[in-house]
Short mmCIF file of C-alpha atoms and ligand atoms in Angstrom, two decimals:
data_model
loop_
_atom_site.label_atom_id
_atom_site.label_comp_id
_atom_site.label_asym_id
_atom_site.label_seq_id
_atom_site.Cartn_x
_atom_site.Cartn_y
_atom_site.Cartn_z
CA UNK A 1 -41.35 -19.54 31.86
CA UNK A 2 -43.94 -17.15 33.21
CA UNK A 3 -44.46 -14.69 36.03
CA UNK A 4 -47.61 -13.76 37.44
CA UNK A 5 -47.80 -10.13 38.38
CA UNK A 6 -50.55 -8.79 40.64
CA UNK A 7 -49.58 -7.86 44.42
CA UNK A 8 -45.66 -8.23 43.29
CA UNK A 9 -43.62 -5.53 45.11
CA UNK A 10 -40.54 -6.08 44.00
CA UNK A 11 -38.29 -3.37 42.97
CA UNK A 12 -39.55 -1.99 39.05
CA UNK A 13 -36.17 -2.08 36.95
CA UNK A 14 -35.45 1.03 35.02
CA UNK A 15 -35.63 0.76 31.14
CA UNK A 16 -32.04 1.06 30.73
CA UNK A 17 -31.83 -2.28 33.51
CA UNK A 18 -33.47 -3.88 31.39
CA UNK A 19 -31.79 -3.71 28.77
CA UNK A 20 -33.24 -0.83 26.82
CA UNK A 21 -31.35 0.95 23.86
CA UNK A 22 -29.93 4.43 25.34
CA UNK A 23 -31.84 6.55 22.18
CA UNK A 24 -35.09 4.70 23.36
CA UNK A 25 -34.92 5.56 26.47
CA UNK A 26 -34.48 8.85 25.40
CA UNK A 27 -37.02 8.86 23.67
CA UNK A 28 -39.64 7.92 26.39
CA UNK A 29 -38.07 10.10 28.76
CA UNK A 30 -39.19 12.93 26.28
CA UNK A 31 -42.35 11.83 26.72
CA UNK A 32 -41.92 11.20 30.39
CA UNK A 33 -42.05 8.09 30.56
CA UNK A 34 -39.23 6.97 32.84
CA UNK A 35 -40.35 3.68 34.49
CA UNK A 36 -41.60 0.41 33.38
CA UNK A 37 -44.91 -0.38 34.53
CA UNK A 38 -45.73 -4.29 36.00
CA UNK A 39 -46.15 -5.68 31.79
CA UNK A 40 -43.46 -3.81 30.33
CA UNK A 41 -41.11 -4.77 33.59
CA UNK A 42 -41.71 -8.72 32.95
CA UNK A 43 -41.90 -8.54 29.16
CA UNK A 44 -39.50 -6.42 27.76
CA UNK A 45 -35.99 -8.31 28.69
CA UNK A 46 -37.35 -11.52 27.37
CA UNK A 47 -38.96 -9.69 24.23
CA UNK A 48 -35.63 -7.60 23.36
CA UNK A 49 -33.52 -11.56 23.59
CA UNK A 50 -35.86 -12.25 21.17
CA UNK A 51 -37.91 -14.65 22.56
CA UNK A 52 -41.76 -15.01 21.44
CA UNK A 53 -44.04 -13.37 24.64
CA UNK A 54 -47.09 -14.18 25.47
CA UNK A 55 -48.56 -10.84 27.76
CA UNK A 56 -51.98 -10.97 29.34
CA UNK A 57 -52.37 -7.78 31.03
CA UNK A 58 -56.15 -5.93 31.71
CA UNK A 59 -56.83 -2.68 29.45
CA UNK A 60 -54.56 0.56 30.22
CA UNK A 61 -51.75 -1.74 32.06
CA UNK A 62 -49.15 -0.55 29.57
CA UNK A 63 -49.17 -3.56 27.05
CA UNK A 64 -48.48 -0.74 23.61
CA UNK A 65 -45.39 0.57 24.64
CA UNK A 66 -44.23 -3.53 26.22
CA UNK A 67 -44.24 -4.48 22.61
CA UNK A 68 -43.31 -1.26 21.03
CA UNK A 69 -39.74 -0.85 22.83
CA UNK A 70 -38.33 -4.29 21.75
CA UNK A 71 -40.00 -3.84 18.17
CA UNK A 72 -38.28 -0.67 17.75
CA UNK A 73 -34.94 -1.86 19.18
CA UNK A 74 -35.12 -4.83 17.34
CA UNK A 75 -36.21 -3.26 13.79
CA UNK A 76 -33.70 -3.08 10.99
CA UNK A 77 -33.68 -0.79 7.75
CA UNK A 78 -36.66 -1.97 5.23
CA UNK A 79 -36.86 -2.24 1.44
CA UNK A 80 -39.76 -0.59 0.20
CA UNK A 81 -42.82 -2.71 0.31
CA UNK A 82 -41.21 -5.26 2.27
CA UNK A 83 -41.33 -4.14 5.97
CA UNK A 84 -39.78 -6.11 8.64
CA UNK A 85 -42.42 -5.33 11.42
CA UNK A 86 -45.78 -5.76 11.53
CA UNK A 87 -48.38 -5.04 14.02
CA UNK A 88 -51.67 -6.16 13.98
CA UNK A 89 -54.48 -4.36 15.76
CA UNK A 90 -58.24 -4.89 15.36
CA UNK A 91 -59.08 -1.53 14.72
CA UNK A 92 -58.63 1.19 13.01
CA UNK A 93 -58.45 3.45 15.75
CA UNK A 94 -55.87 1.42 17.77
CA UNK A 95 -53.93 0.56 14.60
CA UNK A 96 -53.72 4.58 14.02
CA UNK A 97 -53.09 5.39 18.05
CA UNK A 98 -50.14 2.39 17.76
CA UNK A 99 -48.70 4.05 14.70
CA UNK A 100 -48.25 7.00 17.03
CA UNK A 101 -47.02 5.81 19.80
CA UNK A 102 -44.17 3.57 17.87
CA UNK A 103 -43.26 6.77 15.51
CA UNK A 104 -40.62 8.21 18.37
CA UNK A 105 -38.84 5.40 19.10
CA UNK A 106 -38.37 4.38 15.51
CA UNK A 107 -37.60 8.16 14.73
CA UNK A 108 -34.87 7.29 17.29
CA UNK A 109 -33.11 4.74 15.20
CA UNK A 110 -33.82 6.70 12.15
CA UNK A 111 -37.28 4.42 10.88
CA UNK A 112 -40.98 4.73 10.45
CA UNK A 113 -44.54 3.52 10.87
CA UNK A 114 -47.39 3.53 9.21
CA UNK A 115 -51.18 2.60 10.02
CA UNK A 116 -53.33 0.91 7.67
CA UNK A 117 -56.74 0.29 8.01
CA UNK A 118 -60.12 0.66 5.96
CA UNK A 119 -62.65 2.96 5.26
CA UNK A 120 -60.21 5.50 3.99
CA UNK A 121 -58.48 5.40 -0.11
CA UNK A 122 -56.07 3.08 -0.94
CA UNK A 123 -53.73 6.43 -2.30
CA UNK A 124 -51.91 7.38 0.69
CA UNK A 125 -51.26 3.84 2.36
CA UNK A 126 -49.80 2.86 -1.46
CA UNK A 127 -47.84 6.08 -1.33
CA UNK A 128 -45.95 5.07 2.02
CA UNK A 129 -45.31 1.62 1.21
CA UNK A 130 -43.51 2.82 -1.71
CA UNK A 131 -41.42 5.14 -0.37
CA UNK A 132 -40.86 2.24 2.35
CA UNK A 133 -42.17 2.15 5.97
CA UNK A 134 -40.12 -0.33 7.96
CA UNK A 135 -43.08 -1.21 10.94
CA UNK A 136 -46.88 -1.43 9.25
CA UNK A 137 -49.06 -0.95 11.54
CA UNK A 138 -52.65 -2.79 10.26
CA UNK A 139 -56.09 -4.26 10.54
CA UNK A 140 -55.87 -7.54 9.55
CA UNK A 141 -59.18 -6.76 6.77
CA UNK A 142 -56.85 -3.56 5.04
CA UNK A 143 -53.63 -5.87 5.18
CA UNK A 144 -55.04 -8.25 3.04
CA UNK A 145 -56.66 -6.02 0.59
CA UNK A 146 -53.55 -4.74 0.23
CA UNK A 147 -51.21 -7.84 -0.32
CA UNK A 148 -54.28 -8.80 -3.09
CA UNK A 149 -53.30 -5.55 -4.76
CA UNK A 150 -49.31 -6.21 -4.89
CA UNK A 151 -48.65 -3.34 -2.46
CA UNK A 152 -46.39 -5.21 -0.03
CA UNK A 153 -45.15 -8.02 1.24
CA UNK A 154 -44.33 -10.26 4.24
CA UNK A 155 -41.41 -12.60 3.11
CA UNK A 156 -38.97 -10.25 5.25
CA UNK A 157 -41.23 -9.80 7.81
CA UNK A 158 -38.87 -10.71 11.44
CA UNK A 159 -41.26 -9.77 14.14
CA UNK A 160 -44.77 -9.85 14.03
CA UNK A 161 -47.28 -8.05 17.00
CA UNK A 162 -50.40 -8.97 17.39
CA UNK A 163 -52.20 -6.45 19.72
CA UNK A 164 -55.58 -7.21 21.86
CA UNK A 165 -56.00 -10.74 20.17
CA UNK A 166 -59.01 -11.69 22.12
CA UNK A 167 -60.77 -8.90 20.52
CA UNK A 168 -59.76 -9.77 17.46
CA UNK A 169 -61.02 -13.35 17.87
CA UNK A 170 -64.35 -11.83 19.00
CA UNK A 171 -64.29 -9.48 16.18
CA UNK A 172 -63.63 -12.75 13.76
CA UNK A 173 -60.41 -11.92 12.39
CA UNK A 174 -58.20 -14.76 13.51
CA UNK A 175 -58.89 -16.59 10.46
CA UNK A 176 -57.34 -13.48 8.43
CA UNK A 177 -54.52 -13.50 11.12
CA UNK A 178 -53.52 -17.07 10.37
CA UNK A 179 -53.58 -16.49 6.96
CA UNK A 180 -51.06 -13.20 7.25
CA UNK A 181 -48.82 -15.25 9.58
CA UNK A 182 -48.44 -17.70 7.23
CA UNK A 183 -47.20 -15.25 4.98
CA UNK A 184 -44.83 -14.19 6.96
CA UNK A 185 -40.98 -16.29 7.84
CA UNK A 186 -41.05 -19.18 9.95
CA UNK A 187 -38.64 -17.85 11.65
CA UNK A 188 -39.77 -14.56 13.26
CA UNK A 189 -40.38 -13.56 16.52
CA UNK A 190 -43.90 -13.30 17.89
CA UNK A 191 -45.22 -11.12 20.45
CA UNK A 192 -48.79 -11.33 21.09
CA UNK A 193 -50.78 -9.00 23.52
CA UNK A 194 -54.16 -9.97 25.05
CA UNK A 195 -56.60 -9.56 27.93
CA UNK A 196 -57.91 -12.62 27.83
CA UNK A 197 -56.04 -16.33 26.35
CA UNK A 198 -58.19 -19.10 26.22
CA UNK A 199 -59.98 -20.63 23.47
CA UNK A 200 -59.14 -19.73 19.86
CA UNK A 201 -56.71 -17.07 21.58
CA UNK A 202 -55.15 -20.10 23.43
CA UNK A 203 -55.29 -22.09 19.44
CA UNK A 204 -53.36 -19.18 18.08
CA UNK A 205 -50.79 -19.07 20.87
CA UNK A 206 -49.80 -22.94 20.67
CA UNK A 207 -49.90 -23.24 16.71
CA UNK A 208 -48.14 -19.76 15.80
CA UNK A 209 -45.58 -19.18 19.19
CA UNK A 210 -42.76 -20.28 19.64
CA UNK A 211 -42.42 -21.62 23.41
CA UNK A 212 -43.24 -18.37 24.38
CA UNK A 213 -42.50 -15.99 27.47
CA UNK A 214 -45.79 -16.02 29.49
CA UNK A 215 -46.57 -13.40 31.54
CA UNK A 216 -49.56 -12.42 33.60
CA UNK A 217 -50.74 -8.83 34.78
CA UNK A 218 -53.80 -9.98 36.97
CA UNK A 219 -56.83 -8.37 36.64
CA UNK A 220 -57.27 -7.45 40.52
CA UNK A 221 -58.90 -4.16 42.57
CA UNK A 222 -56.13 -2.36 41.72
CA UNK A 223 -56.62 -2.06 38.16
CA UNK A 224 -60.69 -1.28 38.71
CA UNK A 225 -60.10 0.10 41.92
CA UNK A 226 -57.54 3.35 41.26
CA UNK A 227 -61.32 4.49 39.55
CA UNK A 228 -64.51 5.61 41.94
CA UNK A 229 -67.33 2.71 41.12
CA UNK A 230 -71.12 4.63 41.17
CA UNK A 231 -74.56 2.64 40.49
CA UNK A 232 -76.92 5.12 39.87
CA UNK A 233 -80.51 5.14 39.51
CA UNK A 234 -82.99 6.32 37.08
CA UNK A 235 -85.56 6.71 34.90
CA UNK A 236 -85.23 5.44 31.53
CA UNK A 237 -86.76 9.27 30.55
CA UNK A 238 -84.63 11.02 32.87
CA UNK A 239 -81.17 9.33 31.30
CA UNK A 240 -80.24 12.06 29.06
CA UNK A 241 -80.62 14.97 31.45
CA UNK A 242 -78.98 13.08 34.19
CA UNK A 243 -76.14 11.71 32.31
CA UNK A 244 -75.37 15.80 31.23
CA UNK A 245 -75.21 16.57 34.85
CA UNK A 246 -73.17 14.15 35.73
CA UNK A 247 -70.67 15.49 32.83
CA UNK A 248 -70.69 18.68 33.76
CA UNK A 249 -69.60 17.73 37.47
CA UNK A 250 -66.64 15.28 36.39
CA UNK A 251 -65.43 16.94 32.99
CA UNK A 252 -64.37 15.05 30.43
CA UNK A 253 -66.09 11.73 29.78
CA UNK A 254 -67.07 8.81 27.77
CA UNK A 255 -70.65 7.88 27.67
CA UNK A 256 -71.11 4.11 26.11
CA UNK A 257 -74.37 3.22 24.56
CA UNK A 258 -75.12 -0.32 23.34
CA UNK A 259 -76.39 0.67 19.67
CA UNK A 260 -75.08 3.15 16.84
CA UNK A 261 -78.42 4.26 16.61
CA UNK A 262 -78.15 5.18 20.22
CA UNK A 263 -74.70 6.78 19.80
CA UNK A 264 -75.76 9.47 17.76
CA UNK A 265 -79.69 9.78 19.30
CA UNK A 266 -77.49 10.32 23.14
CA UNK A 267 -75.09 12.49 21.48
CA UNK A 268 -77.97 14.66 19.63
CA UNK A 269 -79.73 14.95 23.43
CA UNK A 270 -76.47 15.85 25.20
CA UNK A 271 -75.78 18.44 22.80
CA UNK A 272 -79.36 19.64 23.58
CA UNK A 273 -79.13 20.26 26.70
CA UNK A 274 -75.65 22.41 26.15
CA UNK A 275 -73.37 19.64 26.76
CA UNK A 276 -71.23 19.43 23.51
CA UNK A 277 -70.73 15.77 22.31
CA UNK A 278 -69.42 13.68 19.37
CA UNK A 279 -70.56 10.19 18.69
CA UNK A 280 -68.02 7.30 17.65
CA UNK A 281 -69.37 4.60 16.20
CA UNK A 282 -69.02 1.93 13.18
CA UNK A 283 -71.32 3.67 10.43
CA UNK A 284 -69.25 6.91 11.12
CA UNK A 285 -67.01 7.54 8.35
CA UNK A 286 -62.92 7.40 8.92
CA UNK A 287 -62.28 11.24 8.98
CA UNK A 288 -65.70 11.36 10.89
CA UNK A 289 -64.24 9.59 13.46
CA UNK A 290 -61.07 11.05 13.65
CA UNK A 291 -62.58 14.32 13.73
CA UNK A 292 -64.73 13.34 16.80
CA UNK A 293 -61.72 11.82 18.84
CA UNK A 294 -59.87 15.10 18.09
CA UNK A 295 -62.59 17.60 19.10
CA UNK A 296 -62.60 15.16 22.41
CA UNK A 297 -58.91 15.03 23.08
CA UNK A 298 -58.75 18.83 22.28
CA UNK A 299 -61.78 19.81 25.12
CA UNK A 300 -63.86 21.01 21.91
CA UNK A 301 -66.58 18.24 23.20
CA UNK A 302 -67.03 17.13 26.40
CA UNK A 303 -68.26 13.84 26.04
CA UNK A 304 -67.50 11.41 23.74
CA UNK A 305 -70.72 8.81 22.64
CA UNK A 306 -69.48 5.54 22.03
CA UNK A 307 -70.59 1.85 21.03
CA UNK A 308 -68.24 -1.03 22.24
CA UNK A 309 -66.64 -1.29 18.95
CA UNK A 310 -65.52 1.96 17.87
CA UNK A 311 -64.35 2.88 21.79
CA UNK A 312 -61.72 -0.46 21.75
CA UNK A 313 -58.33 0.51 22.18
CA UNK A 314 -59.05 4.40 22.26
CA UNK A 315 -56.72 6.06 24.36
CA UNK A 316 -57.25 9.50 25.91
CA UNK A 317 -55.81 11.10 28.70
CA UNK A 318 -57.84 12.62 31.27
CA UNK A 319 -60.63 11.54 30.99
CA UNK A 320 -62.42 12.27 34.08
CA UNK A 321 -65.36 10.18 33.85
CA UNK A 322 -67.06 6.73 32.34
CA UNK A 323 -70.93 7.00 31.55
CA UNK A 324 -72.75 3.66 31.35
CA UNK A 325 -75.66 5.19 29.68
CA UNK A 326 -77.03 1.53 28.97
CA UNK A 327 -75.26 -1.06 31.16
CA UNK A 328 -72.63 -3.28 29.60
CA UNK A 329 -73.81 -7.03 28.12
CA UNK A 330 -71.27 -8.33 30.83
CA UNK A 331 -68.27 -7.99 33.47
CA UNK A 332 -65.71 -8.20 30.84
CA UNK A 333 -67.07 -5.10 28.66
CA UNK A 334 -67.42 -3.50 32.03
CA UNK A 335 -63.95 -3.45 32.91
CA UNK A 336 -62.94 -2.55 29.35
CA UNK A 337 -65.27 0.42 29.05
CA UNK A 338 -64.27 1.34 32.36
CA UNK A 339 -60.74 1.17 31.66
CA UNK A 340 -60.71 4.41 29.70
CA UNK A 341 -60.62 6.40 32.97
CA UNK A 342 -57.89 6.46 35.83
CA UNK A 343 -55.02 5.20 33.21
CA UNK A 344 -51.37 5.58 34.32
CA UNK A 345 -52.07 5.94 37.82
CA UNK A 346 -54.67 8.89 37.67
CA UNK A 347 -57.86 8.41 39.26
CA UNK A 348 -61.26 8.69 37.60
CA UNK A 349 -65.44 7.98 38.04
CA UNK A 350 -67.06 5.44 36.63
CA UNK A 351 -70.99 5.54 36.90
CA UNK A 352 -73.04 3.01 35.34
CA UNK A 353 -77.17 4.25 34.72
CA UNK A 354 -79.28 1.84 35.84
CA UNK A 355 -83.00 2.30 35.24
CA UNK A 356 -85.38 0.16 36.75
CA UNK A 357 -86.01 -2.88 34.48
CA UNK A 358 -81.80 -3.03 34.25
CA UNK A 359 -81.64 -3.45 38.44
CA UNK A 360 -81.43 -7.09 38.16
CA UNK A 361 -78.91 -6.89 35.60
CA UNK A 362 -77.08 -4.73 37.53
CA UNK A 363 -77.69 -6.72 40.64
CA UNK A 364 -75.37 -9.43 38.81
CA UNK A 365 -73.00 -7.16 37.53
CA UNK A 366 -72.19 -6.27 40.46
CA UNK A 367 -71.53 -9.27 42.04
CA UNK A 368 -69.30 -10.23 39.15
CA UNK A 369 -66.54 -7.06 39.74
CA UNK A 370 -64.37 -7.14 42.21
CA UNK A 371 -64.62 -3.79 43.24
CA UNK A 372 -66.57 -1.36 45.69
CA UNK A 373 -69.20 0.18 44.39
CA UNK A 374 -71.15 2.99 45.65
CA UNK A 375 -74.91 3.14 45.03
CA UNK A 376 -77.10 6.30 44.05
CA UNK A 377 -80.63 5.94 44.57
CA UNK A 378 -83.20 2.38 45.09
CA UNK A 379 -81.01 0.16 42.86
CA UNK A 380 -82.96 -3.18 44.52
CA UNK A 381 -84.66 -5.44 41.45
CA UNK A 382 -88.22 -4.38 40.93
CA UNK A 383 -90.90 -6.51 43.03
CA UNK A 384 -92.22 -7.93 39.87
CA UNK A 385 -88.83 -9.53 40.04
CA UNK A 386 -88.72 -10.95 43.42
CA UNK A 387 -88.71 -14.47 44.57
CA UNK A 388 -92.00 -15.22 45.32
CA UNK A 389 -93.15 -14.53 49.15
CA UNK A 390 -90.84 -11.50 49.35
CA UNK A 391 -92.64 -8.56 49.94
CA UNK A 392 -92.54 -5.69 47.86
CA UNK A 393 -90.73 -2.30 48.71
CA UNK A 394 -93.76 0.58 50.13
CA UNK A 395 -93.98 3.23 47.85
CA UNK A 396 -94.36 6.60 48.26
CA UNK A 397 -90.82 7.80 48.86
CA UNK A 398 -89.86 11.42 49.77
CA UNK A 399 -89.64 13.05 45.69
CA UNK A 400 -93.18 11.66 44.93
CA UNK A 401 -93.64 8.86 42.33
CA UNK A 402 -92.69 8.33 38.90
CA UNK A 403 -93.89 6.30 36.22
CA UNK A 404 -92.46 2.63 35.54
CA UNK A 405 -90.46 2.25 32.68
CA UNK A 406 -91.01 0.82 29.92
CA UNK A 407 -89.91 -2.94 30.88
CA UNK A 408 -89.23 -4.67 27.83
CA UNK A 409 -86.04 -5.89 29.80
CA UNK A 410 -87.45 -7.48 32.35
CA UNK A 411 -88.57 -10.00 30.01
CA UNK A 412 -85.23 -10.89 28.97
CA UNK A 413 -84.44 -11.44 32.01
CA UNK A 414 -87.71 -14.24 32.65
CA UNK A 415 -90.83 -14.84 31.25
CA UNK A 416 -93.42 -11.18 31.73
CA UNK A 417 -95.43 -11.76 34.92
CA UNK A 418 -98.90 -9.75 35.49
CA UNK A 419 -97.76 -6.47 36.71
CA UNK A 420 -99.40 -7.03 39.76
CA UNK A 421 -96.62 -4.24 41.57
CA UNK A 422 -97.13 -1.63 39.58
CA UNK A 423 -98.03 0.58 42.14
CA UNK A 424 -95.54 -0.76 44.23
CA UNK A 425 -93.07 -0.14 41.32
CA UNK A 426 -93.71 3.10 40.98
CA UNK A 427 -91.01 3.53 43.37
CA UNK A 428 -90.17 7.68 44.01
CA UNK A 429 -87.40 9.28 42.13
CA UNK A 430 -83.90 8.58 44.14
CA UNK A 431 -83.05 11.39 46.60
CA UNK A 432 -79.82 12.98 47.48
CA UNK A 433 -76.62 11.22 47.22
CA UNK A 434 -76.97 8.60 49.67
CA UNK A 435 -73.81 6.98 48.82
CA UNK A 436 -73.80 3.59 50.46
CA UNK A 437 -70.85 1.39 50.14
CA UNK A 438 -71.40 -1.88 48.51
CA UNK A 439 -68.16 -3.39 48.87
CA UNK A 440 -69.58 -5.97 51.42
CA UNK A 441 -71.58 -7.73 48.93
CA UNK A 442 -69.80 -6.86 45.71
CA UNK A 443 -68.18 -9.71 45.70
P1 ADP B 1 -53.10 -1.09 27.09
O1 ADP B 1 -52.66 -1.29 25.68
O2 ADP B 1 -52.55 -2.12 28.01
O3 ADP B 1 -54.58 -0.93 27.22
P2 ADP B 1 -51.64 1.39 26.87
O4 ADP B 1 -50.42 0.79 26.30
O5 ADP B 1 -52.50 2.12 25.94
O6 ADP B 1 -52.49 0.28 27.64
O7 ADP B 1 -51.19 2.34 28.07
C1 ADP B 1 -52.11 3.06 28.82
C2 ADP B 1 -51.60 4.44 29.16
O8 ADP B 1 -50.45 4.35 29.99
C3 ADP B 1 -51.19 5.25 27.95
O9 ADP B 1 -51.71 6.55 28.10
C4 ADP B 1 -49.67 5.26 28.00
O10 ADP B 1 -49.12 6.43 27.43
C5 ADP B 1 -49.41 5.19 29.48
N1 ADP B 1 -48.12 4.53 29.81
C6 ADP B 1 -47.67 3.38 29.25
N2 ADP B 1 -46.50 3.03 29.79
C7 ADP B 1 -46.21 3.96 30.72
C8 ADP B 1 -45.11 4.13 31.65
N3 ADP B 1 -44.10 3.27 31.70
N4 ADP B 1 -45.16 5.20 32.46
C9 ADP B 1 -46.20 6.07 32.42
N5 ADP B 1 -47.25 5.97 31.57
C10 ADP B 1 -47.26 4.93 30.74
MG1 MG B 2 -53.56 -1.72 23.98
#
C-alpha cells in the first residue's frame, strides 16, 4: 500500500480518529498539538496496527512526532539494559532533540527515553541504562560502543526507528545500522523515516522491512514556498557586513557556511560588527554545542553559524531567517538548510549570498527549485562566463564600481579564461531592493 500526499485535500483526521491512545493525545494537546499534519495523518494508523512504514516526507513535514506517537503507544515496560525501543538518528543533536520530543508521551504511559550519542563520557548514558530506559534514543557510532562495553542489549528490542536514513547513508552509517538490526528480533516492527529512498536507502528498505506501509509527502512549492526565496548579490568582502544587516532586519537566523573553519571565522565577524552569534559545527565539543543551540533558542545570540553537518535535524522555532553565506553544493542541501525556517505553518526568509564568481552556480540552483525567487542586485553570470558572442553587461552602474572577486570559483566551474572582462566585470555594487520576481524562469 502507499499514498502519495502533496495537493491531497481531504479532510485531516484528528489523533484520537486515528486511533491515538487518549493520554497521548493529551499529551500533545499540552503541547498544542491538536492535528495531524499530511505524514503523521497517512502513517500513524498503519504504524499503531503495527505494520512496518516506510515515510518519505521533506524536512519540517512532521516525520518525529509520525513515529514517536505509535512508538510510545506501542512501548511496553523495559528491563534494565534491555529496552524495547530504539531509535536511530544520525546525530547527536537530533538523537538529543528526539529524546525530547518522545519524553511526554512516554511520561504519559509512565516510561522514558534516553539519548545516546558521542563526544560526551560514557558515565551518565551507563547510569540510565541501569536504572532502565525503555526507548534509547542513539547514533548508530555511540550504540555500538556501547553494546562492545556490555551496557545493553537488543534481544528484546520490538520496534526499531530509524530517523532521516538518507542522511545516515550519506553520513556512512548504514553499515553500523545493519549490523544493530541484526541484533535486534526478527520479529519487530520497523519504521523508517527519510527524505529521500533510493539507492542504499532503497537496499535497507527491501532487506530489513517488512512489506512495509509506503507513504509519500511530496516535496512541492508548498513546503519551499510557505518561506520568502531572496538571491542576493555581493561582494565576497562585503559578505560579513551584509549578512549582519540582513539579521538585524529578520531576527533570528541561521547563517550556513560550507567549512568549520568558516563557521567560527563568520561567527567571529558577526559578533564584530555587534551581531551576537554562536557557531555549530563538528570540531565543537558536545556541551559546546549544546551551549550554542541554547544561547540561540533562548534569543542570547541572534544568529546561529552552521556547517551542513552539525545544522541536520536541528529544530528551532522561530527562526525568522536562513543565511546562505556560501551557497549550498546542491538543490537538495538547499531545501534542507532552508527548511529550518517557516516550520509548522509559520512563514520565514530565506536569502542565499551570491557573490560574483558563485552567479553561475546560482544560475543553476535556481533552476533546480521549484520555487519563486526574488533577486537582489546583478545576479547574471559574469561575462568571462558567457557563451561566446554574447556581449558583456556595460559597466559603470549607479553606486560606482567595485573590485572583482577573487574568482577561484569560476574555475571550478570551467577551465580559467584570460580575464579579458575585467573591466566589464567590475560590475557596480547592487542598488536598492529591486526585487524582481523570478518565478518565470525558476523552473
Ligand atoms: P521533520 O522531522 O519532518 O523534519 P519535525 O518532526 O521536526 O519535522 O517537525 C517540525 C516541526 O513541526 C516541529 O517544530 C514540531 O514540533 C512541529 N509539529 C510536528 N507535528 C505537528 C502538528 N501535528 N501540529 C503542529 N506542529 C507540529
Ligand atoms: Mg526529523
Amino acid at each position: 500500500m502507499s499514498s502519495l500526499l502533496a495537493g491531497c485535500h481531504a479532510p485531516v483526521p484528528t489523533f484520537a480518529e486515528l486511533g491515538v491512545l487518549p493520554e497521548l493525545v493529551g499529551a500533545l494537546a499540552r503541547r498544542d498539538i491538536s492535528s495531524p499534519l499530511p505524514i503523521q495523518a497517512a502513517t500513524i494508523a498503519d504504524a499503531l496496527a503495527g505494520r512496518d512504514v516506510c515515510g518519505k516526507a521533506p524536512t519540517g513535514s512532521g516525520k518525529t512526532l509520525a513515529f514517536s506517537i505509535p512508538l510510545a503507544a506501542a512501548m511496553r515496560r523495559s528491563e534494565p539494559r534491555r529496552p524495547r525501543g530504539l531509535v536511530l538518528a544520525p546525530t547527536r543533536e537530533l538523537a538529543a532533540q528526539i529524546a525530547e520530543e518522545l519524553s511526554p508521551l512516554l511520561a504519559a504511559r509512565k516510561m522514558r527515553a534516553h539519548p545516546f550519542y558521542g563526544g560526551v563520557g560514557f558515565g551518565g548514558q551507563q547510569q540510565a541504562l541501569r536504572k532502565g530506559i525503555d526507548v534509547a534514543v542513539a547514533c548508530p557510532g555511540r550504540l555500538e560502543d556501547l553494546l562492545e562495553r556490555g551496557e545493553l542489549r537488543l534481544d528484546q528490542v520490538e520496534v526499531v526507528v530509524i530517523d532521516e536514513a538518507d542522511r545516515m547513508a550519506d553520513m556512512g552509517f548504514l553499515p553500523a545500522v545493519r549490523r544493530i538490526l541484526d541484533k535486534t528480533v526478527n520479529r519487530r516492527q520497523t519504521l523508517l523515516f527519510s527524505a529521500t529512498l533510493d539507492g542504499e536507502v532503497d537496499v535497507l528498505v527491501r532487506n530489513y522491512q517488512h512489506d512495509p506501509a509506503r507513504h509519500e509527502v511530496e516535496v512541492d512549492e508548498d513546503d519551499l514556498g510557505r518561506a520568502t526565496h531572496r538571491f542576493h548579490a555581493v561582494d565576497a568582502a562585503g559578505r560579513a557586513a551584509l549578512c549582519a544587516e540582513l539579521i538585524g532586519d529578520a531576527g533570528a537566523s541561521v547563517v550556513f557556511v560550507r567549512t568549520k573553519h568558516g563557521a567560527e571565522r563568520v561567527a567571529k565577524q558577526l559578533d564584530r560588527v555587534g551581531v551576537r552569534a554562536a557557531a555549530i559545527h563538528g570540531d565543537r565539543s558536545q556541551a559546546q554545542r549544546e551551549r550554542a543551540l541554547s544561547a540561540f533558542r533562548d534569543g542570547k545570540v541572534q544568529a546561529l553559524v552552521a556547517t551542513d553537518v552539525a545544522a541536520r535535524g536541528i529544530h528551532v522555532d522561530d527562526v525568522a531567517c536562513v543565511i546562505h553565506f556560501d551557497l549550498p553544493e546542491d538543490p537538495k542541501t538547499y531545501v534542507h538548510r532552508s527548511g529550518r525556517t517557516a516550520r509548522a505553518g509559520a512563514s520565514g526568509t530565506v536569502i542565499a549570498l551570491v557573490t560574483p564568481e558563485m552567479r553561475r552556480a546560482a544560475a543553476s540552483l535556481q533552476r533546480a527549485l521549484a520555487v519563486e525567487v526574488e533577486h537582489v542586485g546583478d545576479l547574471a553570470p559574469l561575462p568571462a562566463e558567457r557563451p561566446a558572442g554574447s556581449r558583456p553587461r556595460p559597466s559603470g552602474r549607479p553606486g560606482g564600481a567595485r573590485p572583482v572577486a577573487e574568482g577561484d570559483g569560476r574555475r571550478r566551474n570551467r577551465p580559467a579564461r584570460p580575464p579579458r572582462h575585467k573591466a566589464a566585470a567590475a560590475a557596480s555594487r547592487q542598488g536598492p531592493r529591486s526585487a524582481t520576481r523570478g518565478g518565470a524562469n525558476s523552473r
